[in-house]
mmCIF file of C-alpha atoms in Angstrom:
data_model
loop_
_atom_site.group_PDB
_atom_site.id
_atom_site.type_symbol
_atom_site.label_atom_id
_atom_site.label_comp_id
_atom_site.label_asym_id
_atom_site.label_seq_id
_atom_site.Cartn_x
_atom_site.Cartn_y
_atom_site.Cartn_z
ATOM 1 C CA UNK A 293 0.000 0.000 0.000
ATOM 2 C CA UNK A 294 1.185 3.317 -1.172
ATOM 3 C CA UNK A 295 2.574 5.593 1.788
ATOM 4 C CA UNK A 296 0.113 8.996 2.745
ATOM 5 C CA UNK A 297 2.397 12.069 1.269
ATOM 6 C CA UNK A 298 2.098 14.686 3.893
ATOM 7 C CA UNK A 299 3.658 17.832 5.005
ATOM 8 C CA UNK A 300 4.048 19.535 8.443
ATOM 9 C CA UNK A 301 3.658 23.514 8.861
ATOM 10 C CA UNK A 302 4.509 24.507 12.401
ATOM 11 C CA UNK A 303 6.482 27.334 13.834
ATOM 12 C CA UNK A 304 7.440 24.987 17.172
ATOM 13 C CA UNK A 305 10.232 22.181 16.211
ATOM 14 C CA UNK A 306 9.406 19.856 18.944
ATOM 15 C CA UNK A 307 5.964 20.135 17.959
ATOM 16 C CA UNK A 308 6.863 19.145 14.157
ATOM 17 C CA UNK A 309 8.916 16.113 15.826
ATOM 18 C CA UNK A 310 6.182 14.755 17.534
ATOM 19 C CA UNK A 311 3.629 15.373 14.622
ATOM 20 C CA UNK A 312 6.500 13.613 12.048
ATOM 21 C CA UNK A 313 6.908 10.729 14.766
ATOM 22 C CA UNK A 314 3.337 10.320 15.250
ATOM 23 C CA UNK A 315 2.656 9.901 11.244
ATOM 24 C CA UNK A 316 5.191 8.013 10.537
ATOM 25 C CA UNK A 317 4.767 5.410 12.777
ATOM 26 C CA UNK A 318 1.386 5.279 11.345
ATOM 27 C CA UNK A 319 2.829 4.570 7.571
ATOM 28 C CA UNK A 320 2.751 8.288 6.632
ATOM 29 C CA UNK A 321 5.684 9.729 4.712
ATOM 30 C CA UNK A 322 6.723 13.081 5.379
ATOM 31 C CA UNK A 323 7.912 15.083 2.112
ATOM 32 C CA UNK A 324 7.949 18.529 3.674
ATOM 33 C CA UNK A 325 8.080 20.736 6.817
ATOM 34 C CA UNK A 326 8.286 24.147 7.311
ATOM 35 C CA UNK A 327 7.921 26.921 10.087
ATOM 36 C CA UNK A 328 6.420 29.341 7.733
ATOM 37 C CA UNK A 329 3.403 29.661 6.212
ATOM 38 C CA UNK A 330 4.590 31.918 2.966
ATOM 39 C CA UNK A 331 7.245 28.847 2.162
ATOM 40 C CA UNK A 332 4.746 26.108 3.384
ATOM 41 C CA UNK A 333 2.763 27.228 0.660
ATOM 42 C CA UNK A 334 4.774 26.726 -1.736
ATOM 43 C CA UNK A 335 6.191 23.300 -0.781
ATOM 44 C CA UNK A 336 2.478 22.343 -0.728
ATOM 45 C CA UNK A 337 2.010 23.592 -4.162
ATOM 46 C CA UNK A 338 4.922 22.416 -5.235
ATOM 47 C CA UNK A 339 4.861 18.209 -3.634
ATOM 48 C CA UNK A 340 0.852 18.180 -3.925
ATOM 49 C CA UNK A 341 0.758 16.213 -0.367
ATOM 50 C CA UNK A 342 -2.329 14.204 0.288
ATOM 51 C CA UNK A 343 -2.196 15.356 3.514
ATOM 52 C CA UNK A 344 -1.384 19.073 5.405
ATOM 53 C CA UNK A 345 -1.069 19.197 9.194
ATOM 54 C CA UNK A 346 -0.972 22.752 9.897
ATOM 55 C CA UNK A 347 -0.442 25.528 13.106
ATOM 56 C CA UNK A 348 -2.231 29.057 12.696
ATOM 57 C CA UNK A 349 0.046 31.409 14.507
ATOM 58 C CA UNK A 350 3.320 30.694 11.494
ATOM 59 C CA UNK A 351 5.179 33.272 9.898
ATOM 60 C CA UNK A 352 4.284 35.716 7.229
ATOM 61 C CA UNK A 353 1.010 34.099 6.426
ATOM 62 C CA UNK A 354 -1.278 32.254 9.210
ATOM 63 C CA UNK A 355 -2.261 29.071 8.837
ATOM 64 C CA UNK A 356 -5.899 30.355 7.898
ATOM 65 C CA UNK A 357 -4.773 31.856 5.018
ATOM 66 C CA UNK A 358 -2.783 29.692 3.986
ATOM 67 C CA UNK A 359 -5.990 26.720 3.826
ATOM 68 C CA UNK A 360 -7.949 29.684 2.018
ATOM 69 C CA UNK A 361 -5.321 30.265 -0.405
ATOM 70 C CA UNK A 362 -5.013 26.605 -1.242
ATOM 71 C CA UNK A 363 -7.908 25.718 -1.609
ATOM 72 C CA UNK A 364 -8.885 29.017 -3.987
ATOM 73 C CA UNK A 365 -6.018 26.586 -6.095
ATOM 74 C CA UNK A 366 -7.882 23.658 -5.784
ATOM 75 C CA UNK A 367 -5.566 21.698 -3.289
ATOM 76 C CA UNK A 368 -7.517 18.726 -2.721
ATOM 77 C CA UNK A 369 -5.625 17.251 0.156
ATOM 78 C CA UNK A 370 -6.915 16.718 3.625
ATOM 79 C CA UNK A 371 -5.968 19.800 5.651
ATOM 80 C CA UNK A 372 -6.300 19.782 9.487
ATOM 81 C CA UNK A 373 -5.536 22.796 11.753
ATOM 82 C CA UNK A 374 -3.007 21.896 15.080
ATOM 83 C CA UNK A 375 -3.523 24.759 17.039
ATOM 84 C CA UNK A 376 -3.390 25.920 20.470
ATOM 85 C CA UNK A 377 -5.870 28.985 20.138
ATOM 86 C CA UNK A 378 -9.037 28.630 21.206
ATOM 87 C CA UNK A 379 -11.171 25.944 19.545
ATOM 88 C CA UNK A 380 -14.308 28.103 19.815
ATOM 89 C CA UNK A 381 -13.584 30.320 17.756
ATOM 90 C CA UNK A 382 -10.718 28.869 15.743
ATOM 91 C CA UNK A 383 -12.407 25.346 14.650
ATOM 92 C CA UNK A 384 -15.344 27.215 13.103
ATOM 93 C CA UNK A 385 -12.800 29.829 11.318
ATOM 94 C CA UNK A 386 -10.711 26.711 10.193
ATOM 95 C CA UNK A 387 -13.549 24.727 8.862
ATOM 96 C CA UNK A 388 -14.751 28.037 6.556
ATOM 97 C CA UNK A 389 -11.634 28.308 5.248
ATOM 98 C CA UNK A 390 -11.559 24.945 4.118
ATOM 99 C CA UNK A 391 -10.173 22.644 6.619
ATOM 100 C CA UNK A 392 -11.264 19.230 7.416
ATOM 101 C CA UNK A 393 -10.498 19.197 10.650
ATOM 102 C CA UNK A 394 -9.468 21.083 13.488
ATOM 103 C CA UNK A 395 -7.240 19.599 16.848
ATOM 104 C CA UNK A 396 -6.212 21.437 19.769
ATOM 105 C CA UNK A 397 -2.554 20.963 20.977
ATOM 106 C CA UNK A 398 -4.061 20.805 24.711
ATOM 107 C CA UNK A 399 -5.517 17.704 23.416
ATOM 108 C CA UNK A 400 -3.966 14.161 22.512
ATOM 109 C CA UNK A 401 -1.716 14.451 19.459
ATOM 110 C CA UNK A 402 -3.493 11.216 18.932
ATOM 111 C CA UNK A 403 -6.044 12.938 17.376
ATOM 112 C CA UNK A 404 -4.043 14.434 14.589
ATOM 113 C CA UNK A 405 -4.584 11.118 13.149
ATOM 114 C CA UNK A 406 -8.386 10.276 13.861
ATOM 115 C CA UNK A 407 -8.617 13.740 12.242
ATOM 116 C CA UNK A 408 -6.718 12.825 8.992
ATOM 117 C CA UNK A 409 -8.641 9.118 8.750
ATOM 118 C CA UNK A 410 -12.057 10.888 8.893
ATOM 119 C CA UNK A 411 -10.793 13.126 6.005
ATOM 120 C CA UNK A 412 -9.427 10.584 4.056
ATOM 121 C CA UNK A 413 -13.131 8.800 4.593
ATOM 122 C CA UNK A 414 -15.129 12.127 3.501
ATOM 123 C CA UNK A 415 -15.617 13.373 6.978
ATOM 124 C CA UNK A 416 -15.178 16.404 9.001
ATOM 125 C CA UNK A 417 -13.080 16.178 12.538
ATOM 126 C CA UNK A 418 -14.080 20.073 14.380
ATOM 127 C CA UNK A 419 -14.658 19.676 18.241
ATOM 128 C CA UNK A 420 -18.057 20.411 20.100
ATOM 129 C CA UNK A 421 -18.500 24.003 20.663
ATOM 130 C CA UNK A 422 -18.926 25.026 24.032
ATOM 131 C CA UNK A 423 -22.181 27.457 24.444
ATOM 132 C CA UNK A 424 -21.187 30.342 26.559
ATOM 133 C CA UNK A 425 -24.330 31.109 28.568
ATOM 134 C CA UNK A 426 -24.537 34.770 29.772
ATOM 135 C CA UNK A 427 -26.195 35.953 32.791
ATOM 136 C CA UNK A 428 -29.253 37.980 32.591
ATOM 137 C CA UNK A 429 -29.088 40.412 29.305
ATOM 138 C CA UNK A 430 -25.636 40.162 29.081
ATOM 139 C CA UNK A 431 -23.908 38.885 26.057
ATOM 140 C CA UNK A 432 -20.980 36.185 26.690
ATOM 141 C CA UNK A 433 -17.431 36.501 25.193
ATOM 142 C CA UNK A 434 -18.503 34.149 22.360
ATOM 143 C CA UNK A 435 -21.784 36.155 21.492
ATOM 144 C CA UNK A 436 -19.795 39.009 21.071
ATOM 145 C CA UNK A 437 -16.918 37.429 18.919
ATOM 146 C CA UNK A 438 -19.858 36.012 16.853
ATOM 147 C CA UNK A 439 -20.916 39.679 16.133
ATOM 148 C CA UNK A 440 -17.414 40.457 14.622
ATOM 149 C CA UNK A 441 -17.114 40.032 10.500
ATOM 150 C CA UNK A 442 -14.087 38.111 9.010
ATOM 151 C CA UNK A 443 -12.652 41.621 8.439
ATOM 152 C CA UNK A 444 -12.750 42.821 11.996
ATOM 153 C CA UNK A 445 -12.176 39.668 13.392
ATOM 154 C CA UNK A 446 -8.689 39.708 11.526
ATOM 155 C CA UNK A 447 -8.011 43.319 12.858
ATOM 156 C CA UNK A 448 -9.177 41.932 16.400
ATOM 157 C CA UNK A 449 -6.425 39.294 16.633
ATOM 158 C CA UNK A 450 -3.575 42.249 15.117
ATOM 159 C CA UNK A 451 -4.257 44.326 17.509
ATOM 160 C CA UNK A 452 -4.647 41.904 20.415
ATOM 161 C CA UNK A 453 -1.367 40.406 18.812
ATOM 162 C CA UNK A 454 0.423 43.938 20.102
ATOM 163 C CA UNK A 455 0.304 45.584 16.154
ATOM 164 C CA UNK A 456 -0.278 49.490 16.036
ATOM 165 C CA UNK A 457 -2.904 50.733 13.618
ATOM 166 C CA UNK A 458 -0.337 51.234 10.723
ATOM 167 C CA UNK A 459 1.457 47.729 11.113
ATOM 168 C CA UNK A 460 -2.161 46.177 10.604
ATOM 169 C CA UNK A 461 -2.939 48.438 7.851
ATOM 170 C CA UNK A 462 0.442 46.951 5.974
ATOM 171 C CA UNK A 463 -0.258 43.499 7.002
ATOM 172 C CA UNK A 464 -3.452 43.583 5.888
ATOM 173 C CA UNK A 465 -3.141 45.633 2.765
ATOM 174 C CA UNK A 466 -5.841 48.239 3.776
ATOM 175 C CA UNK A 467 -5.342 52.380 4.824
ATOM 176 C CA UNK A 468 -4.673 52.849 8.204
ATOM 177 C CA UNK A 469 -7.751 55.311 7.918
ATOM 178 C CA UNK A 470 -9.671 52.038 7.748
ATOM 179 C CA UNK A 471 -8.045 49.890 10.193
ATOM 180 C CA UNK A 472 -8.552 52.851 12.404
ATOM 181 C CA UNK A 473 -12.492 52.818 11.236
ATOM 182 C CA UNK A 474 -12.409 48.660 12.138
ATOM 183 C CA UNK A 475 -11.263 49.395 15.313
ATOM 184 C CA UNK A 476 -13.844 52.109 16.541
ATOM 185 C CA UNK A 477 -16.586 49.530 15.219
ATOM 186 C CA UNK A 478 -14.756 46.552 17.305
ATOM 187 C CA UNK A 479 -14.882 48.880 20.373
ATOM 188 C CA UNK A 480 -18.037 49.484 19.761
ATOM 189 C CA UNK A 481 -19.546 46.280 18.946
ATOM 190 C CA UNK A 482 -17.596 44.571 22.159
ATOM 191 C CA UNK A 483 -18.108 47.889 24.682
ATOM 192 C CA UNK A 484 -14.730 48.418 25.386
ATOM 193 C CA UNK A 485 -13.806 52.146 25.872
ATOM 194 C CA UNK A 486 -9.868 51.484 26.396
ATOM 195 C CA UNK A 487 -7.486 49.451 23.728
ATOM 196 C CA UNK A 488 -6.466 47.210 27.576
ATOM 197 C CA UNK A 489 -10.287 45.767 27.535
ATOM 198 C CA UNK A 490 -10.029 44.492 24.572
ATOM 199 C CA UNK A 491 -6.302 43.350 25.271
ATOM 200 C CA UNK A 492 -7.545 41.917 28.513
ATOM 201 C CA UNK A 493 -10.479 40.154 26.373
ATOM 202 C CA UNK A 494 -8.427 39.065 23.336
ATOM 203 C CA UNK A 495 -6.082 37.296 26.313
ATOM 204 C CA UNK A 496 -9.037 35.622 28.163
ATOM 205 C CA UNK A 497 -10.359 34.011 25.686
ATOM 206 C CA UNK A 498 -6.956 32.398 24.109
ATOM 207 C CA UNK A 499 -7.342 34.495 20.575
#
């Protein structure tokens, strides 16, 4: 039986280890690794893997875009997301942009591979989503994240990542006149009135 190409993109080399260990003692062949997701890319594009195990926080492109931008070229690998952010709002991001499965890195690594069988056999792998209850009229953390669009999501995690206004702008390819617009309508929307509340937020829930 033919060997399952795959390639590892992961900006942590013990975690890379383990995933390479893990896979090949299950009769997977590695072809690639990388710790970032601009070169990853291109190794994917270039060996045409059946199978991509990648992080989200990776180097000049996150793992997010990366899935979106493969499969806008038709990769039609099994992708699943090893991540350590929070599966709330990361599995659901991961599974729109393509993935076929989404594992936590507070989990079993185990699962990397239950994860890559039920792509291989058509099926998604995303975890249960846990639904935040809030008290009385108040909206929970996850309501509020739900309010957010893709765009200001994106802008969300910059900022909460430490970026100023024009390092998102550049990053993002927008005017800093509208990353500045994004983040008045993420105060808004969240009811922070001070850039440390939505810090503080961005930190509590893992994103």
């Amino acid at each position: 039986m033919a060997l399952i190409r795959s390639i590892i993109i992961d900006d942590h080399p013990l975690i890379r280890l383990a995933v390479r260990t893990l896979l090949e003692k299950d009769q997977f062949s590695i072809v690639a690794e990388s710790d970032d997701g601009l070169e990853g890319q291109k190794l994917v594009e270039l060996h045409n893997p059946d199978v991509l195990v990648i992080d989200i926080d990776i180097a000049r492109i996150d793992g997010i875009e990366v899935v979106k931008h493969l499969r806008r070229r038709d990769f039609s690998g099994v992708i699943v997301v090893l991540s350590a952010k929070n599966p709330d709002y990361y599995a659901p991001l991961s599974a729109s942009a393509g993935a076929n499965g989404f594992v936590s890195k507070d989990k079993n690594l185990q699962e990397v591979i239950s994860a890559i069988n039920a792509g291989i056999n058509g099926y998604s792998y995303f975890p249960l989503i846990k639904r935040q209850v809030g008290e009385g009229s108040e909206l929970s953390d996850q309501q509020k994240i739900a309010m957010l669009s893709t765009q200001e999501f994106r802008v969300f995690q910059l900022l909460v990542d430490g970026l100023q206004n024009t390092e998102v702008a550049l990053k993002m390819n927008l005017s800093t006149k509208t990353v500045a617009t994004y983040k008045c309508r993420l105060m808004e929307k969240l009811k922070f009135k001070t850039v440390k509340q939505l810090y503080e937020f961005g930190q509590r829930n893992s994103l």
